[in-house]
């Protein structure tokens, strides 16, 4: 079986996508996640080019990676520098990775017009830079930038660049379709030509400007490259890089190429969504293999087909990539869904058909007001409890008020003070608590005031921590008067639960999600007390 | 030059995408738009399958199409019906189009397990259905459903189905990768096999489950098919259909295949965005060729490259498809980005290298506090103006206060009132305005109060409308005390501009973005007044 090594550049090339900006903490988390999935090489960034990447590599040293090697990225030396004094190469070595990748020019026009040096000198720069890094006992990958465009323009020169890197000892020469415009047939032809001229192991790095990045990567593997570079979810500048989430399953399931284990492949969907979360981008539901819609059926013809034969309308079994099939719920199947979902959550409620139907009606009503229960298991469970006759909430909200004030200091005109304060009035049994708190922003103040009001009755509330707070504006076009959905994730140090609130008023939406979070915690606590 | 006919199924297969539901009026508008772009065949829907599609065809008759032929879609007759009494075929004919497409089974397992009939009977059904429609003098296309899976499972039978349709007079047999899992190499092999067995013109219709739909469509054209089916923006069930917005430019610009004129190609971006608008889906910025990011440059290396040579980092000239290049500003950018961007925005500021470097430093600092200028051109421009010595803002904020209060009605315990109110104190020249407003939520109240305060001095502020309001929680794990970024898009009915604010307090973040929006509007207004 052919073996191919996977090289992830989400943290460097992927971060070039508009709207993506990973923190150092994000980057470290992503490295660990990619390591779990068995990615062979993880490009962490461009040390020296920005301070964040330099700091990242210094922190990454303490990661204990099981499968992956961390790679620092840089470029061939500056045309004006001496190789052993080049700031870029120095920064690269200071990252202290065992493997480095440097990019160099292979398109003649880029050499003369962008790098502004002679073709011969560029060959010299490439060779000298690779040779220098090899002399430091590093594993060196050479990215031949614009290789395929270069091959079209001046095939002889493009191949000379590959040869220069290979002769200087590059461990792999990665052919790049930097502008992303190549066709699969062009990829195949150019790789064959390189293979005839040089025997160095080859890699592929392509962009998706022609909507062909996955096809081009697979064509390269079929032509014999041994390293495939790409990003999770295809993140990257312009139209993105080759999407590893599409390439990996194609290699394993369709081309029979060895790269990661079956168990690692089954983490693919999780990894895709985890990294989307850290990139702060809504995961694209249409993504091949890993999207929430990738195995969804809506058309009546297809749904009746899959009821007769599961694989009739799916190209692979979604379990293989950790995804799951989904049938878009119709009004008739709603009741079954609720019962199924309650079972899935382990909610042991005596949920009869009629009650379940009532819950369906209520959910439909609430969803039309912007609530969404897919991601809010705890709020969903509270809905079920509230549908039970005789359910009583552990507290009752009477009033709240939030004030945010920014005013200038009387003494200094150029400084302002910002104050956020909330008051809350709640009732527990027959007692009314009316209290107030300040906070770092209005929702934080509300959160603190609520806990303060309840703490006398429920001292273990101190255990709750809000670990995630998300805001989504629905119908953004309604401007500041739009419906707002707030999702809150809470933790008591052991378990996590998620609640939802929705309103045209962000404060009220946050309040509803906060109140659900506390109510859910108290409910669960009572239950476990009753049991013990 | 090879000629290929384009067949759009956005209105039928595209509408199967989760979340898409076109009205009849939408469908009629889309047909006209596709006609302008010179699409040869437009599949309008499945008459009989739902009343909306039946009505659509009755209304579509009055459209005066210049380039396109409208196509009605249906399936081969029901196994139990007589061909001349089949309800589906009757409905198809009642659509009164000159061209019809019918889908039939070509995968043996689907025939026996889903259609639940014999292989021989399915051949008979296919032949009889095509023959019947041909006898009505219609142009008939036959969609061989699951052809490529069928060819893998039972090549002989799959080809027999194609033959049956061809012999019955089908004008084109369209080979479908219905489950979207085929590889380009498999497409090529199967098409060659069909061509050896039958001489009927062939078409291709593929789905994107393997992220290969565009590659598979191009491979089919390279193998000799003469009709390509797809949808605008790749809309469709699961991972979508083949994206015509990627296929058309590849055919024209890369494969030299004749399909539409250069002028029609230059409408591609407009068509893509127009149909996204009607589908009520935000246009995907990463879309190849037509996305707003398709020709965007963020990395400093790339930007300095394109300043030296425009085509250095783009695979085609964006004008050819009606798109345009864009440079964004971020922490990854250098001085070059700032200067280029300023030029692009038409900011005629005497921005010297040193000032530009200062702006870069400031942007880096602000971005580390959660601001982001990529999507906020107006805030970026304000930064440049504020860097000019002597710049004076048209107003100055002194204080604001926001109150959100929920309290029970004294008379009715089960009802609550929710109130949002803001007060604003601003200074214009030497005058101080202190005023208040209510709103639908705290930000809306703040927005109203600010305008109210400024309206006396700047009556044309009434023209501004907030058309989009986005909130992003940064580092969500900090819970309700996280940094919040607010992006606002405003419009004066003619132009749109976007501003950003960031703070741990959502009210303050919104305030900053609102204030920038108003300041930008006033600045532009002054400029155009000075000019006139």
Coordinates of N, CA and C in Angstrom, one line a residue, chain A residues 346-349 381 385 520-532:
Chain A
X346 N -30.8 10.5 27.9 CA -31.0 9.7 29.1 C -32.0 10.4 30.1
X347 N -33.0 11.1 29.5 CA -34.0 11.7 30.4 C -35.1 10.7 30.6
X348 N -35.2 10.3 31.9 CA -36.1 9.2 32.2 C -37.4 9.9 32.7
X349 N -38.1 10.4 31.7 CA -39.4 11.1 32.0 C -40.5 10.2 31.5
X381 N -34.0 19.9 28.1 CA -34.4 19.1 29.2 C -35.4 19.8 30.1
X385 N -39.1 18.9 31.5 CA -39.5 19.0 32.9 C -40.7 19.9 33.2
X520 N -31.2 24.5 35.8 CA -30.8 23.2 35.4 C -29.8 22.6 36.5
X521 N -28.8 23.4 36.9 CA -27.9 23.0 37.9 C -28.6 22.6 39.2
X522 N -29.6 23.4 39.6 CA -30.3 23.1 40.9 C -31.1 21.9 40.8
X523 N -31.7 21.7 39.6 CA -32.6 20.6 39.3 C -31.8 19.3 39.4
X524 N -30.6 19.3 38.8 CA -29.8 18.1 38.8 C -29.2 17.8 40.2
X525 N -28.9 18.8 40.9 CA -28.4 18.7 42.2 C -29.4 18.1 43.1
X526 N -30.7 18.5 43.0 CA -31.7 18.0 43.8 C -31.9 16.5 43.5
X527 N -31.9 16.2 42.2 CA -32.0 14.8 41.8 C -31.0 13.9 42.5
X528 N -29.7 14.3 42.4 CA -28.7 13.5 42.9 C -28.8 13.4 44.4
X529 N -29.3 14.5 45.1 CA -29.5 14.4 46.5 C -30.6 13.4 46.9
X530 N -31.7 13.5 46.1 CA -32.8 12.5 46.3 C -32.3 11.1 46.2
X531 N -31.4 10.9 45.3 CA -30.9 9.5 45.1 C -30.0 9.1 46.2
X532 N -29.2 10.0 46.7 CA -28.2 9.5 47.7 C -28.8 9.4 49.1

